[in-house]
Amino acid sequence: MTALVIASSLLCWRAVRETLRQPGVEVSNLFIPLFFFFVTVGAISNVAGPAFGVDNYEGFQLPVAVLQCVAGAASISGIAIVKDIESGYFDKLLLTPSPRLAIVLGRLFADAIRAIAFTAVILVVVSPVGAGMEAGPLGYLVILALAGLFGAAYSGIGATIALRTGNAQAAQAGFLLFFPLLFLSPAFAPKEVFDPWMEFLASINPVTYLLEGMRALVLEGWEWDNLAGAVAAVLALGVVTIALSLWSLRARTR
């Protein structure tokens, strides 16, 4: 266990340093969510009250910006793993006495850290424009924690594809998978106004529960049912994606 913790920590720090050394690579992970936030709010906020019953549309859209940012940041790990495979660094790791599980956990932990850092930037930029936080200062910390968990969970998708295929183009699909999840959720309007088929798909979508949990903190305060649903959704997603990434790691290292 000690060896696993040490190896995972070192590989996590290596992945974090990649971001610190090339911050320009991460610009799009912040710019795109913020761009969509301000454009969407500017286009819809004036009609959101009469149409959806949502008066604080800035707060309604804040979790969307957070999850877009986190998914974009977490998807990069798949490409980084492919680069390690192509450069031979991955094979060198396999020759060390470090537990192979650390290869995956190091990346997942790094993505959790990056997700928290990028979410903090989103909150700092968006909160002053009127989004607010009904849950108070502690609500910001809970959103940061949920973002970190989602970052680690979503990173498992890219890691699975990268380890299974060893192909950078395929690994990029990890981020593209987020768009169906986002648009099949109440990202732009409450699911109560959806057609029945769309409401059903939103109800089985884990992103829906993350959005609703974060929104409750921003718009309503401490709604424990919504918060519990968000935690359960991200943990369930993490169990599936991390299990798949470990399965892919085992398949590659046979």
Short mmCIF file of C-alpha atoms in Angstrom, two decimals:
data_model
loop_
_atom_site.label_atom_id
_atom_site.label_comp_id
_atom_site.label_asym_id
_atom_site.label_seq_id
_atom_site.Cartn_x
_atom_site.Cartn_y
_atom_site.Cartn_z
CA MET A 1 0.00 0.00 0.00
CA THR A 2 2.83 2.41 0.83
CA ALA A 3 4.48 1.74 -2.53
CA LEU A 4 1.17 2.39 -4.30
CA VAL A 5 0.67 5.71 -2.51
CA ILE A 6 4.22 6.90 -3.19
CA ALA A 7 4.20 5.85 -6.85
CA SER A 8 0.75 7.34 -7.46
CA SER A 9 1.82 10.61 -5.81
CA LEU A 10 4.97 10.87 -7.91
CA LEU A 11 3.13 10.15 -11.16
CA CYS A 12 0.39 12.58 -10.13
CA TRP A 13 2.96 15.32 -9.57
CA ARG A 14 4.56 14.54 -12.94
CA ALA A 15 1.18 15.01 -14.64
CA VAL A 16 0.52 18.25 -12.75
CA ARG A 17 3.93 19.59 -13.77
CA GLU A 18 3.02 19.00 -17.42
CA THR A 19 0.23 21.54 -16.94
CA LEU A 20 2.46 23.99 -15.10
CA ARG A 21 5.09 23.81 -17.83
CA GLN A 22 2.61 24.32 -20.68
CA PRO A 23 -0.23 26.46 -19.31
CA GLY A 24 -1.10 27.63 -22.81
CA VAL A 25 -2.41 24.14 -23.62
CA GLU A 26 -5.10 24.60 -20.95
CA VAL A 27 -6.38 27.96 -22.19
CA SER A 28 -9.15 26.42 -24.28
CA ASN A 29 -10.39 24.45 -21.26
CA LEU A 30 -11.20 27.77 -19.61
CA PHE A 31 -12.02 29.93 -22.62
CA ILE A 32 -14.64 27.65 -24.23
CA PRO A 33 -16.80 27.11 -21.10
CA LEU A 34 -16.66 30.82 -20.25
CA PHE A 35 -17.48 31.77 -23.84
CA PHE A 36 -20.54 29.49 -23.90
CA PHE A 37 -21.58 30.73 -20.45
CA PHE A 38 -21.66 34.40 -21.41
CA VAL A 39 -23.18 33.77 -24.85
CA THR A 40 -25.91 31.51 -23.44
CA VAL A 41 -26.71 33.87 -20.58
CA GLY A 42 -26.76 36.84 -22.93
CA ALA A 43 -29.12 35.10 -25.34
CA ILE A 44 -31.54 33.40 -22.94
CA SER A 45 -31.45 35.09 -19.52
CA ASN A 46 -34.14 37.68 -20.41
CA VAL A 47 -36.65 34.99 -21.40
CA ALA A 48 -35.66 32.31 -18.87
CA GLY A 49 -38.01 33.65 -16.19
CA PRO A 50 -41.22 33.70 -18.27
CA ALA A 51 -40.29 30.56 -20.25
CA PHE A 52 -38.75 28.29 -17.61
CA GLY A 53 -39.44 29.98 -14.30
CA VAL A 54 -35.70 30.51 -13.78
CA ASP A 55 -34.97 34.07 -12.62
CA ASN A 56 -31.26 33.59 -11.89
CA TYR A 57 -30.12 32.15 -15.21
CA GLU A 58 -26.49 33.02 -14.45
CA GLY A 59 -26.63 30.68 -11.46
CA PHE A 60 -28.51 28.12 -13.55
CA GLN A 61 -25.67 28.07 -16.09
CA LEU A 62 -22.76 28.12 -13.64
CA PRO A 63 -22.65 24.30 -13.16
CA VAL A 64 -22.73 23.84 -16.95
CA ALA A 65 -19.57 25.94 -17.30
CA VAL A 66 -17.94 23.98 -14.47
CA LEU A 67 -18.67 20.57 -15.98
CA GLN A 68 -17.60 21.66 -19.47
CA CYS A 69 -14.31 22.90 -18.05
CA VAL A 70 -13.72 19.73 -16.04
CA ALA A 71 -14.54 17.38 -18.93
CA GLY A 72 -12.18 19.26 -21.23
CA ALA A 73 -9.37 19.18 -18.69
CA ALA A 74 -9.87 15.50 -17.85
CA SER A 75 -9.89 14.42 -21.50
CA ILE A 76 -6.27 15.48 -21.97
CA SER A 77 -4.97 12.59 -19.87
CA GLY A 78 -5.93 10.08 -22.52
CA ILE A 79 -3.72 11.87 -25.04
CA ALA A 80 -0.91 12.11 -22.48
CA ILE A 81 -1.07 8.36 -21.88
CA VAL A 82 -0.83 7.74 -25.64
CA LYS A 83 2.25 9.96 -25.79
CA ASP A 84 3.83 7.93 -22.97
CA ILE A 85 3.10 4.74 -24.88
CA GLU A 86 4.53 6.09 -28.13
CA SER A 87 7.66 7.50 -26.48
CA GLY A 88 8.43 4.27 -24.62
CA TYR A 89 8.02 5.88 -21.19
CA PHE A 90 5.04 3.62 -20.47
CA ASP A 91 7.17 0.51 -21.05
CA LYS A 92 9.86 1.91 -18.74
CA LEU A 93 7.25 2.33 -16.00
CA LEU A 94 6.32 -1.32 -16.38
CA LEU A 95 9.96 -2.30 -15.72
CA THR A 96 10.05 -0.45 -12.40
CA PRO A 97 8.94 -2.05 -9.11
CA SER A 98 6.10 0.50 -8.83
CA PRO A 99 2.60 -1.02 -8.75
CA ARG A 100 0.98 -0.87 -12.17
CA LEU A 101 -2.19 0.46 -10.59
CA ALA A 102 -0.27 3.69 -9.88
CA ILE A 103 -0.04 4.37 -13.65
CA VAL A 104 -3.80 4.93 -13.72
CA LEU A 105 -4.29 6.41 -10.26
CA GLY A 106 -1.54 9.00 -10.77
CA ARG A 107 -3.34 10.37 -13.83
CA LEU A 108 -6.75 10.30 -12.15
CA PHE A 109 -5.50 12.14 -9.07
CA ALA A 110 -3.79 14.75 -11.27
CA ASP A 111 -7.01 15.32 -13.18
CA ALA A 112 -8.89 15.78 -9.91
CA ILE A 113 -6.39 18.48 -8.90
CA ARG A 114 -6.58 20.17 -12.30
CA ALA A 115 -10.38 20.06 -12.21
CA ILE A 116 -10.45 21.76 -8.82
CA ALA A 117 -8.00 24.44 -9.96
CA PHE A 118 -9.90 25.21 -13.18
CA THR A 119 -13.25 25.21 -11.37
CA ALA A 120 -11.88 27.75 -8.91
CA VAL A 121 -11.07 30.03 -11.86
CA ILE A 122 -14.58 29.57 -13.29
CA LEU A 123 -16.14 30.44 -9.92
CA VAL A 124 -13.98 33.53 -9.51
CA VAL A 125 -14.88 34.80 -12.99
CA VAL A 126 -18.58 33.93 -13.01
CA SER A 127 -19.71 34.61 -9.43
CA PRO A 128 -19.36 38.42 -9.63
CA VAL A 129 -21.72 38.63 -12.63
CA GLY A 130 -24.71 37.64 -10.50
CA ALA A 131 -24.62 33.85 -10.19
CA GLY A 132 -24.49 34.01 -6.39
CA MET A 133 -24.30 31.11 -3.93
CA GLU A 134 -27.32 30.48 -1.70
CA ALA A 135 -25.42 27.79 0.22
CA GLY A 136 -22.84 30.33 1.36
CA PRO A 137 -19.05 30.02 1.27
CA LEU A 138 -19.18 26.31 2.07
CA GLY A 139 -21.18 25.81 -1.11
CA TYR A 140 -18.17 26.85 -3.17
CA LEU A 141 -16.07 24.20 -1.44
CA VAL A 142 -18.66 21.50 -2.14
CA ILE A 143 -18.75 22.47 -5.84
CA LEU A 144 -14.94 22.25 -5.92
CA ALA A 145 -15.11 18.79 -4.33
CA LEU A 146 -17.75 17.58 -6.80
CA ALA A 147 -15.69 18.97 -9.67
CA GLY A 148 -12.62 17.09 -8.44
CA LEU A 149 -14.54 13.83 -8.18
CA PHE A 150 -16.03 14.33 -11.64
CA GLY A 151 -12.59 15.11 -13.04
CA ALA A 152 -11.19 11.84 -11.74
CA ALA A 153 -14.25 9.88 -12.87
CA TYR A 154 -14.37 11.37 -16.36
CA SER A 155 -10.62 10.93 -16.80
CA GLY A 156 -11.22 7.20 -16.64
CA ILE A 157 -12.94 7.35 -20.05
CA GLY A 158 -9.93 8.82 -21.83
CA ALA A 159 -7.57 6.51 -19.95
CA THR A 160 -9.63 3.48 -21.00
CA ILE A 161 -9.58 4.44 -24.68
CA ALA A 162 -5.88 5.37 -24.61
CA LEU A 163 -4.76 2.17 -22.91
CA ARG A 164 -6.95 0.02 -25.11
CA THR A 165 -6.09 1.59 -28.47
CA GLY A 166 -2.81 3.47 -27.99
CA ASN A 167 -4.19 5.97 -30.51
CA ALA A 168 -4.26 9.74 -29.88
CA GLN A 169 -7.19 10.38 -32.24
CA ALA A 170 -9.26 7.73 -30.49
CA ALA A 171 -8.32 9.15 -27.08
CA GLN A 172 -9.69 12.55 -28.14
CA ALA A 173 -13.11 10.93 -28.40
CA GLY A 174 -13.20 10.96 -24.62
CA PHE A 175 -14.12 14.65 -24.67
CA LEU A 176 -16.57 14.27 -27.55
CA LEU A 177 -18.56 11.79 -25.47
CA PHE A 178 -19.31 14.59 -23.02
CA PHE A 179 -21.45 16.53 -25.51
CA PRO A 180 -24.22 13.89 -25.75
CA LEU A 181 -24.20 13.68 -21.95
CA LEU A 182 -24.45 17.46 -21.69
CA PHE A 183 -27.18 17.99 -24.29
CA LEU A 184 -29.20 15.05 -22.93
CA SER A 185 -29.32 16.78 -19.55
CA PRO A 186 -31.14 19.89 -18.28
CA ALA A 187 -28.16 22.04 -19.27
CA PHE A 188 -30.15 24.92 -20.77
CA ALA A 189 -33.65 24.41 -19.36
CA PRO A 190 -35.25 22.44 -16.50
CA LYS A 191 -36.11 18.89 -17.44
CA GLU A 192 -39.73 19.54 -16.46
CA VAL A 193 -40.21 21.37 -19.78
CA PHE A 194 -38.73 18.52 -21.85
CA ASP A 195 -40.70 16.16 -24.06
CA PRO A 196 -41.29 12.81 -22.31
CA TRP A 197 -38.58 10.94 -24.25
CA MET A 198 -36.05 13.67 -23.54
CA GLU A 199 -37.02 13.80 -19.86
CA PHE A 200 -36.52 10.03 -19.62
CA LEU A 201 -33.02 10.24 -21.12
CA ALA A 202 -32.15 13.10 -18.79
CA SER A 203 -33.36 11.04 -15.83
CA ILE A 204 -30.86 8.23 -16.53
CA ASN A 205 -28.00 10.60 -17.31
CA PRO A 206 -25.47 11.00 -14.44
CA VAL A 207 -24.63 14.53 -15.61
CA THR A 208 -28.22 15.54 -14.81
CA TYR A 209 -27.77 14.75 -11.13
CA LEU A 210 -24.43 16.56 -10.98
CA LEU A 211 -26.00 19.65 -12.54
CA GLU A 212 -29.00 19.55 -10.24
CA GLY A 213 -26.85 19.07 -7.14
CA MET A 214 -24.62 22.02 -8.01
CA ARG A 215 -27.60 24.15 -9.03
CA ALA A 216 -29.33 23.51 -5.75
CA LEU A 217 -26.30 24.89 -3.92
CA VAL A 218 -26.25 28.00 -6.12
CA LEU A 219 -29.98 28.71 -6.41
CA GLU A 220 -31.64 27.18 -3.35
CA GLY A 221 -29.09 26.36 -0.64
CA TRP A 222 -28.63 23.04 1.11
CA GLU A 223 -31.01 20.68 -0.66
CA TRP A 224 -29.75 17.38 0.69
CA ASP A 225 -31.66 15.16 -1.74
CA ASN A 226 -30.12 16.90 -4.74
CA LEU A 227 -26.67 16.90 -3.15
CA ALA A 228 -26.91 13.19 -2.34
CA GLY A 229 -27.95 12.49 -5.93
CA ALA A 230 -24.94 14.39 -7.24
CA VAL A 231 -22.52 12.50 -4.99
CA ALA A 232 -24.09 9.15 -5.86
CA ALA A 233 -23.98 9.91 -9.60
CA VAL A 234 -20.33 10.92 -9.67
CA LEU A 235 -19.27 7.98 -7.49
CA ALA A 236 -21.20 5.53 -9.69
CA LEU A 237 -19.65 7.03 -12.81
CA GLY A 238 -16.21 6.80 -11.20
CA VAL A 239 -16.64 3.15 -10.28
CA VAL A 240 -17.53 2.29 -13.89
CA THR A 241 -14.87 4.39 -15.65
CA ILE A 242 -12.03 3.53 -13.28
CA ALA A 243 -12.89 -0.18 -13.48
CA LEU A 244 -12.79 0.06 -17.27
CA SER A 245 -9.45 1.87 -17.22
CA LEU A 246 -7.96 -0.80 -14.94
CA TRP A 247 -9.32 -3.50 -17.24
CA SER A 248 -7.68 -1.75 -20.21
CA LEU A 249 -4.41 -1.46 -18.28
CA ARG A 250 -4.47 -5.18 -17.52
CA ALA A 251 -5.20 -5.98 -21.19
CA ARG A 252 -2.26 -3.84 -22.36
CA THR A 253 0.24 -5.23 -19.85
CA ARG A 254 -0.46 -8.94 -20.34
#
